[in-house]
Amino acid sequence: MARIFVEGWDPEYGTPLDQDEALAPAEGSVDPTVETDDWEPLEGMDDGVEHVAFVDGVRRVDARLTLDDPVAGPTPGLVGTFAVGATRWDRPARRSEITAVRIERWAVLAGGREEQMPPVALEPGVNTTTCASEDPGRLMMELHTKMRRAEGETATALAAECFVIADGPLNDLTAHPTVGYVKSHRVTYLEPDHNAVVAQLAPGQRTPLFCIADYKRYSWYVRLAMLDGGHSWTGTVRCETSGQLPKEDAVTIADRTAALLPLVASQPHVDPRAPQNLVPIGALEKELRHRMGDRGIVYRALREAVMEREAS
Amino acid sequence: MTDERQVGRVLGSEHSNTSAFRVVLDEHDFLQLDDLIVVRTQVPKAGEVRTYGVVTEAEAVYEGASYESDTHRIAELGIMPAAKVRTARIAVTRVDPEVWVSPDPGESVERAEGDERDKALYVDEMSRPLPVGIGRDELPVHVDLDFFDGRKGGHMSISGISGVATKTSFALFFLRMLTAHPQILGEGAANLRVLVFNVKGEDLLWLDKPNRLFDEQAAAGWASLGVEATPFPSVCFWAPPKRKSGDVLLPDTGGRHEGVEVFTWTPREFIDDDLMQFLLTDANDQRNQIPFVRERVQAQLKRFAVDVAGRPGAVVLRDPRDSQNGSWYGQQVNVAAGERIITDLQSLVDGIGEFLEPDDGTEPDFAWSGRVMGGTISAFMRRMHAGASRIGPLVRAGESHRIDRARASVSVVAIQSLHDQAQRFVVGALLNETFAEKEATGQRLPLSVIVLDELNKYAPREGHSPLKEMLTDIAQRGRSLGVLLVGAQQTASRVASEVLENAAIRVSGRLDAAEAERAEYGWMLPSTRARARLLKPGTMVVSQPAIPVPLVVTFPFPPWATRKEEVAADADGDPFAGL
């Protein structure tokens, strides 16, 4: 069995991957006529939904690992923590609370190794997993995938009692009314004519639905706010929901987001990612980062765990 | 039981220490200023250590709000999650046993009640706890009398702006506590004599009359202090004579004449008691050689003064060399034709003038003047003349009308109608008399308490005067001689520091904002100083050596009247008096 070492250098070193944006649709797979042929901005409508949950997760690499295998040579690994939770907005009571917080720590080893991280004196403890690839970049991906899965589970669990808005594209595309909330626009889905409508949106308005067939989802753009000096797409976000929902449900959901999201948009002086980074999500991320625990303490516990094993 | 008393836990996100820490409050309970708490900490090898404390500040914040505008997002729109966190700052009063460690973070904080409350306030260690006010929990707060009556410390200093009537009110309240609890005061209670100077208004001339505004709430306050709410049972009022009262002496008071005695000194008493020094109480009276001339003149007067047959208290000035045995001591003479009879201060000053500034323009008598420069003699005489006109009525021949402090346990001396200089004269003369008496016996008992407002006038920080020296002397040595000063002042920063520093018990009512920042109030916590600007009448900050933090207490409305209009109707038997 190879020994595990905790490396001393900054664990965040390396290229963070955001695979979510790699969802470029195939040519012709976007259908802009699913709601209407007549593309123009549509007013949002608040149907008075009482409970809204904003689901998000944060992750962090706590330490880099090296497996010292006398035969195969050093093999990389990492230990990371993710926290997933939700801000539950009780609209009649006019208050929000953080709920369903779930924190996990994972040691990810490359190359399909079978070594286990020794017990670490942390709460929660560290689980061990492996990824088949030898590519160090995939380690991070593994942690990210676990976080995204946890987000999906949290969203599904909350969907029973709340209208759920989850940060990022949807993972779980079964027929429930969860909304995926995508802040950045790296992929162009629409034809130039239709893109012009996005630019025309006023705050609280949305585009008609369009269908991304490859990914079995409805999607639409919402304008959160107009920013001084912004380009024509500033303050817009893309939302999506399951393609398996009846179209009427998707329309209701889209109207609802167009009405509600501007209410929780952040202010530029408060959040550099305003207005797309929603206030409940910003607060949730801050709390989740806090709940992951102090990185210095985690790092020390990991080193201690490895040392103890060596001593015994 | 423990759970019921718990109000919160020791804050863990910042350091607690042995003098202060913070408490995060439970959702369903609260702590307010002055509440008393206890924390039990398990200390390795030492066992359980209890930390007692008092709340000095209460705070609340939205945890999670990083911008001020987040408040709207949390409270009004409800779109931002946040936790309302309420905390209280604690000043540690005691650690028991004395293992000086900080309370552990996260430890349960409980209200200190019953025995725990007594421990928090050191009542269990006080040999003679005297109630001096009511705490926030409606229970009495005590001072250790050992620190007032001279056993371990003495004197009390009361500060506070005027107009809120707190200083004198508290002083009297304290006196009432002192006189109403003879069992606590112990042997000092017998023949306890209190001398109170009424320096402003006529607030103190009604101490023996019930107050018609006294209500049930006030009565409850007195009941909790264990004192029957009655006016002072044994008071005697003294006032100077009216200026032109002729042969019949009338007290110089406005609202009350009945039961007010007139006090004066005879020329004989003035000379024998060296009262001349209290004519020169202004700071610039001590410059040049004036005090030197005064000492010469005083000494000469004692040698020269002879009693006059048939004129009690009056004297004539004759050279002792003319007497049969070189001294006039114990003799009486008949007045010769044309001889000046000294019957009041003016005639005394004129008599002195004959020696110092002879009418015929010859040199002054060196035995009287001590060969000082002519200017000094003029300056001295000028002050004597000024004094004679201001203090005049207080010195007159005739029957002795000295203040008899033995007549009642509380003697109120009304000097509010007198000129500043005359006020200082009276205060000086009476303090001198009191202190001299005690110095002569060398005994601490019976105790003598002196209540003096506007201490900054009598013992100012700058300059020298016989009165200031007297008060400094009382502050420094009075404790062992059983002369206890309850001094009050608007601004402690203007009072001689020796007088302030010797006061073991320090009390403050509302303070001027600038005054509160001065070093004289270093005994207060910063939070107490901030509050001292806002204290209401009837609320005081009390500091005593036995407790390391100052306590805020209230004292109940007095059952005695403080104005004529407050005197209860039936006190005088006149049903319409109150109308």
mmCIF file of N, CA and C in Angstrom, chain A residues 79-153:
data_model
loop_
_atom_site.group_PDB
_atom_site.id
_atom_site.type_symbol
_atom_site.label_atom_id
_atom_site.label_comp_id
_atom_site.label_asym_id
_atom_site.label_seq_id
_atom_site.Cartn_x
_atom_site.Cartn_y
_atom_site.Cartn_z
ATOM 1 N N VAL A 79 -7.820 16.634 -1.014
ATOM 2 C CA VAL A 79 -8.912 16.589 -0.046
ATOM 3 C C VAL A 79 -9.678 17.887 -0.187
ATOM 4 N N GLY A 80 -10.977 17.758 -0.347
ATOM 5 C CA GLY A 80 -11.804 18.951 -0.500
ATOM 6 C C GLY A 80 -13.046 18.871 0.353
ATOM 7 N N THR A 81 -13.638 20.021 0.599
ATOM 8 C CA THR A 81 -14.878 20.097 1.369
ATOM 9 C C THR A 81 -15.909 20.794 0.506
ATOM 10 N N PHE A 82 -17.127 20.286 0.531
ATOM 11 C CA PHE A 82 -18.192 21.086 -0.081
ATOM 12 C C PHE A 82 -19.334 21.238 0.896
ATOM 13 N N ALA A 83 -20.061 22.324 0.736
ATOM 14 C CA ALA A 83 -21.240 22.563 1.562
ATOM 15 C C ALA A 83 -22.370 22.947 0.633
ATOM 16 N N VAL A 84 -23.509 22.336 0.867
ATOM 17 C CA VAL A 84 -24.688 22.585 0.052
ATOM 18 C C VAL A 84 -25.818 22.961 0.992
ATOM 19 N N GLY A 85 -26.646 23.899 0.592
ATOM 20 C CA GLY A 85 -27.771 24.277 1.449
ATOM 21 C C GLY A 85 -28.736 25.131 0.677
ATOM 22 N N ALA A 86 -29.688 25.691 1.405
ATOM 23 C CA ALA A 86 -30.708 26.504 0.755
ATOM 24 C C ALA A 86 -31.084 27.671 1.645
ATOM 25 N N THR A 87 -31.416 28.782 1.006
ATOM 26 C CA THR A 87 -32.060 29.883 1.726
ATOM 27 C C THR A 87 -33.541 29.752 1.453
ATOM 28 N N ARG A 88 -34.295 29.594 2.504
ATOM 29 C CA ARG A 88 -35.732 29.404 2.334
ATOM 30 C C ARG A 88 -36.411 30.728 2.637
ATOM 31 N N TRP A 89 -37.065 31.276 1.636
ATOM 32 C CA TRP A 89 -37.695 32.606 1.743
ATOM 33 C C TRP A 89 -39.169 32.401 2.013
ATOM 34 N N ASP A 90 -39.588 32.803 3.184
ATOM 35 C CA ASP A 90 -40.996 32.721 3.563
ATOM 36 C C ASP A 90 -41.604 34.075 3.216
ATOM 37 N N ARG A 91 -42.266 34.155 2.102
ATOM 38 C CA ARG A 91 -42.720 35.474 1.634
ATOM 39 C C ARG A 91 -43.803 36.092 2.517
ATOM 40 N N PRO A 92 -44.835 35.335 2.968
ATOM 41 C CA PRO A 92 -45.827 35.988 3.836
ATOM 42 C C PRO A 92 -45.191 36.496 5.135
ATOM 43 N N ALA A 93 -44.232 35.748 5.699
ATOM 44 C CA ALA A 93 -43.622 36.160 6.966
ATOM 45 C C ALA A 93 -42.503 37.164 6.752
ATOM 46 N N ARG A 94 -42.129 37.378 5.505
ATOM 47 C CA ARG A 94 -41.054 38.307 5.165
ATOM 48 C C ARG A 94 -39.775 37.989 5.911
ATOM 49 N N ARG A 95 -39.416 36.722 5.872
ATOM 50 C CA ARG A 95 -38.109 36.414 6.423
ATOM 51 C C ARG A 95 -37.492 35.225 5.698
ATOM 52 N N SER A 96 -36.175 35.150 5.821
ATOM 53 C CA SER A 96 -35.450 34.075 5.160
ATOM 54 C C SER A 96 -34.631 33.327 6.182
ATOM 55 N N GLU A 97 -34.447 32.030 5.947
ATOM 56 C CA GLU A 97 -33.554 31.303 6.834
ATOM 57 C C GLU A 97 -32.763 30.298 6.022
ATOM 58 N N ILE A 98 -31.635 29.948 6.573
ATOM 59 C CA ILE A 98 -30.797 28.983 5.881
ATOM 60 C C ILE A 98 -31.166 27.590 6.373
ATOM 61 N N THR A 99 -31.341 26.686 5.451
ATOM 62 C CA THR A 99 -31.842 25.379 5.836
ATOM 63 C C THR A 99 -31.138 24.305 5.004
ATOM 64 N N ALA A 100 -31.336 23.063 5.409
ATOM 65 C CA ALA A 100 -30.851 21.889 4.662
ATOM 66 C C ALA A 100 -29.360 21.971 4.339
ATOM 67 N N VAL A 101 -28.578 22.385 5.318
ATOM 68 C CA VAL A 101 -27.132 22.479 5.067
ATOM 69 C C VAL A 101 -26.514 21.088 5.155
ATOM 70 N N ARG A 102 -25.707 20.769 4.183
ATOM 71 C CA ARG A 102 -25.077 19.451 4.134
ATOM 72 C C ARG A 102 -23.607 19.674 3.808
ATOM 73 N N ILE A 103 -22.743 19.139 4.649
ATOM 74 C CA ILE A 103 -21.312 19.353 4.452
ATOM 75 C C ILE A 103 -20.623 17.995 4.312
ATOM 76 N N GLU A 104 -19.779 17.858 3.324
ATOM 77 C CA GLU A 104 -19.033 16.597 3.149
ATOM 78 C C GLU A 104 -17.592 16.915 2.832
ATOM 79 N N ARG A 105 -16.725 16.005 3.299
ATOM 80 C CA ARG A 105 -15.311 16.157 2.954
ATOM 81 C C ARG A 105 -14.881 14.895 2.200
ATOM 82 N N TRP A 106 -14.154 15.102 1.165
ATOM 83 C CA TRP A 106 -13.752 13.981 0.333
ATOM 84 C C TRP A 106 -12.261 14.022 0.045
ATOM 85 N N ALA A 107 -11.636 12.836 0.162
ATOM 86 C CA ALA A 107 -10.281 12.671 -0.357
ATOM 87 C C ALA A 107 -10.435 12.005 -1.721
ATOM 88 N N VAL A 108 -9.934 12.626 -2.754
ATOM 89 C CA VAL A 108 -10.064 12.078 -4.109
ATOM 90 C C VAL A 108 -8.679 11.661 -4.587
ATOM 91 N N LEU A 109 -8.543 10.383 -4.931
ATOM 92 C CA LEU A 109 -7.249 9.881 -5.389
ATOM 93 C C LEU A 109 -7.319 9.576 -6.870
ATOM 94 N N ALA A 110 -6.264 9.898 -7.589
ATOM 95 C CA ALA A 110 -6.256 9.657 -9.028
ATOM 96 C C ALA A 110 -5.917 8.196 -9.327
ATOM 97 N N GLY A 111 -6.151 7.811 -10.517
ATOM 98 C CA GLY A 111 -5.698 6.506 -10.992
ATOM 99 C C GLY A 111 -6.398 5.320 -10.369
ATOM 100 N N GLY A 112 -7.604 5.508 -9.907
ATOM 101 C CA GLY A 112 -8.382 4.380 -9.404
ATOM 102 C C GLY A 112 -7.735 3.675 -8.222
ATOM 103 N N ARG A 113 -7.011 4.370 -7.391
ATOM 104 C CA ARG A 113 -6.306 3.752 -6.269
ATOM 105 C C ARG A 113 -7.292 3.268 -5.205
ATOM 106 N N GLU A 114 -6.857 2.317 -4.436
ATOM 107 C CA GLU A 114 -7.748 1.755 -3.422
ATOM 108 C C GLU A 114 -7.380 2.201 -2.020
ATOM 109 N N GLU A 115 -6.336 3.008 -1.869
ATOM 110 C CA GLU A 115 -5.944 3.468 -0.531
ATOM 111 C C GLU A 115 -7.089 4.254 0.110
ATOM 112 N N GLN A 116 -7.146 4.207 1.408
ATOM 113 C CA GLN A 116 -8.164 4.963 2.138
ATOM 114 C C GLN A 116 -7.466 6.027 2.983
ATOM 115 N N MET A 117 -8.090 7.156 3.053
ATOM 116 C CA MET A 117 -7.586 8.196 3.943
ATOM 117 C C MET A 117 -7.773 7.703 5.375
ATOM 118 N N PRO A 118 -6.735 7.783 6.222
ATOM 119 C CA PRO A 118 -6.935 7.361 7.625
ATOM 120 C C PRO A 118 -7.963 8.274 8.295
ATOM 121 N N PRO A 119 -8.529 7.813 9.426
ATOM 122 C CA PRO A 119 -9.556 8.634 10.109
ATOM 123 C C PRO A 119 -8.983 10.006 10.471
ATOM 124 N N VAL A 120 -9.768 11.016 10.208
ATOM 125 C CA VAL A 120 -9.340 12.394 10.500
ATOM 126 C C VAL A 120 -10.258 12.951 11.581
ATOM 127 N N ALA A 121 -9.651 13.651 12.540
ATOM 128 C CA ALA A 121 -10.434 14.176 13.666
ATOM 129 C C ALA A 121 -11.173 15.446 13.258
ATOM 130 N N LEU A 122 -12.145 15.269 12.386
ATOM 131 C CA LEU A 122 -12.936 16.417 11.943
ATOM 132 C C LEU A 122 -14.393 16.019 11.965
ATOM 133 N N GLU A 123 -15.254 17.009 12.042
ATOM 134 C CA GLU A 123 -16.692 16.764 11.961
ATOM 135 C C GLU A 123 -17.232 17.635 10.843
ATOM 136 N N PRO A 124 -17.749 17.102 9.723
ATOM 137 C CA PRO A 124 -17.780 15.672 9.403
ATOM 138 C C PRO A 124 -16.390 15.161 9.028
ATOM 139 N N GLY A 125 -16.248 13.823 9.009
ATOM 140 C CA GLY A 125 -14.967 13.211 8.689
ATOM 141 C C GLY A 125 -14.694 13.225 7.188
ATOM 142 N N VAL A 126 -13.599 12.567 6.812
ATOM 143 C CA VAL A 126 -13.202 12.584 5.402
ATOM 144 C C VAL A 126 -13.484 11.218 4.776
ATOM 145 N N ASN A 127 -14.278 11.203 3.711
ATOM 146 C CA ASN A 127 -14.508 9.967 2.946
ATOM 147 C C ASN A 127 -13.454 9.889 1.847
ATOM 148 N N THR A 128 -13.246 8.693 1.374
ATOM 149 C CA THR A 128 -12.266 8.548 0.296
ATOM 150 C C THR A 128 -12.968 8.058 -0.969
ATOM 151 N N THR A 129 -12.590 8.629 -2.067
ATOM 152 C CA THR A 129 -13.099 8.153 -3.360
ATOM 153 C C THR A 129 -11.936 8.197 -4.354
ATOM 154 N N THR A 130 -12.202 7.714 -5.506
ATOM 155 C CA THR A 130 -11.116 7.675 -6.482
ATOM 156 C C THR A 130 -11.667 8.047 -7.838
ATOM 157 N N CYS A 131 -10.816 8.527 -8.687
ATOM 158 C CA CYS A 131 -11.278 8.718 -10.050
ATOM 159 C C CYS A 131 -10.304 7.988 -10.973
ATOM 160 N N ALA A 132 -10.853 7.476 -12.025
ATOM 161 C CA ALA A 132 -10.077 6.574 -12.874
ATOM 162 C C ALA A 132 -8.918 7.297 -13.542
ATOM 163 N N SER A 133 -9.156 8.530 -13.909
ATOM 164 C CA SER A 133 -8.145 9.247 -14.666
ATOM 165 C C SER A 133 -6.909 9.538 -13.821
ATOM 166 N N GLU A 134 -5.783 9.670 -14.495
ATOM 167 C CA GLU A 134 -4.553 10.072 -13.823
ATOM 168 C C GLU A 134 -4.408 11.586 -13.856
ATOM 169 N N ASP A 135 -5.289 12.238 -14.602
ATOM 170 C CA ASP A 135 -5.185 13.676 -14.799
ATOM 171 C C ASP A 135 -5.513 14.431 -13.506
ATOM 172 N N PRO A 136 -4.567 15.204 -13.005
ATOM 173 C CA PRO A 136 -4.828 15.914 -11.744
ATOM 174 C C PRO A 136 -6.047 16.824 -11.862
ATOM 175 N N GLY A 137 -6.319 17.379 -13.024
ATOM 176 C CA GLY A 137 -7.461 18.271 -13.208
ATOM 177 C C GLY A 137 -8.781 17.567 -12.951
ATOM 178 N N ARG A 138 -8.806 16.278 -13.158
ATOM 179 C CA ARG A 138 -10.068 15.542 -12.968
ATOM 180 C C ARG A 138 -10.423 15.384 -11.498
ATOM 181 N N LEU A 139 -9.430 15.508 -10.656
ATOM 182 C CA LEU A 139 -9.689 15.349 -9.214
ATOM 183 C C LEU A 139 -10.705 16.384 -8.745
ATOM 184 N N MET A 140 -10.440 17.603 -9.182
ATOM 185 C CA MET A 140 -11.315 18.713 -8.821
ATOM 186 C C MET A 140 -12.713 18.479 -9.357
ATOM 187 N N MET A 141 -12.751 17.953 -10.582
ATOM 188 C CA MET A 141 -14.014 17.664 -11.252
ATOM 189 C C MET A 141 -14.834 16.676 -10.428
ATOM 190 N N GLU A 142 -14.135 15.712 -9.859
ATOM 191 C CA GLU A 142 -14.815 14.688 -9.070
ATOM 192 C C GLU A 142 -15.522 15.317 -7.859
ATOM 193 N N LEU A 143 -14.779 16.196 -7.194
ATOM 194 C CA LEU A 143 -15.352 16.889 -6.033
ATOM 195 C C LEU A 143 -16.545 17.741 -6.471
ATOM 196 N N HIS A 144 -16.360 18.432 -7.575
ATOM 197 C CA HIS A 144 -17.406 19.307 -8.084
ATOM 198 C C HIS A 144 -18.661 18.510 -8.411
ATOM 199 N N THR A 145 -18.464 17.357 -9.035
ATOM 200 C CA THR A 145 -19.609 16.527 -9.402
ATOM 201 C C THR A 145 -20.377 16.078 -8.157
ATOM 202 N N LYS A 146 -19.618 15.734 -7.130
ATOM 203 C CA LYS A 146 -20.284 15.310 -5.891
ATOM 204 C C LYS A 146 -21.110 16.453 -5.312
ATOM 205 N N MET A 147 -20.553 17.647 -5.396
ATOM 206 C CA MET A 147 -21.289 18.803 -4.881
ATOM 207 C C MET A 147 -22.554 19.041 -5.708
ATOM 208 N N ARG A 148 -22.412 18.962 -7.022
ATOM 209 C CA ARG A 148 -23.563 19.200 -7.879
ATOM 210 C C ARG A 148 -24.650 18.166 -7.607
ATOM 211 N N ARG A 149 -24.231 16.951 -7.343
ATOM 212 C CA ARG A 149 -25.208 15.891 -7.067
ATOM 213 C C ARG A 149 -25.949 16.204 -5.766
ATOM 214 N N ALA A 150 -25.173 16.656 -4.782
ATOM 215 C CA ALA A 150 -25.790 17.002 -3.494
ATOM 216 C C ALA A 150 -26.761 18.174 -3.668
ATOM 217 N N GLU A 151 -26.378 19.113 -4.495
ATOM 218 C CA GLU A 151 -27.281 20.248 -4.765
ATOM 219 C C GLU A 151 -28.579 19.752 -5.366
ATOM 220 N N GLY A 152 -28.443 18.826 -6.326
ATOM 221 C CA GLY A 152 -29.625 18.277 -6.983
ATOM 222 C C GLY A 152 -30.521 17.570 -5.990
ATOM 223 N N GLU A 153 -29.921 16.817 -5.088
ATOM 224 C CA GLU A 153 -30.720 16.092 -4.087
ATOM 225 C C GLU A 153 -31.428 17.059 -3.150
#
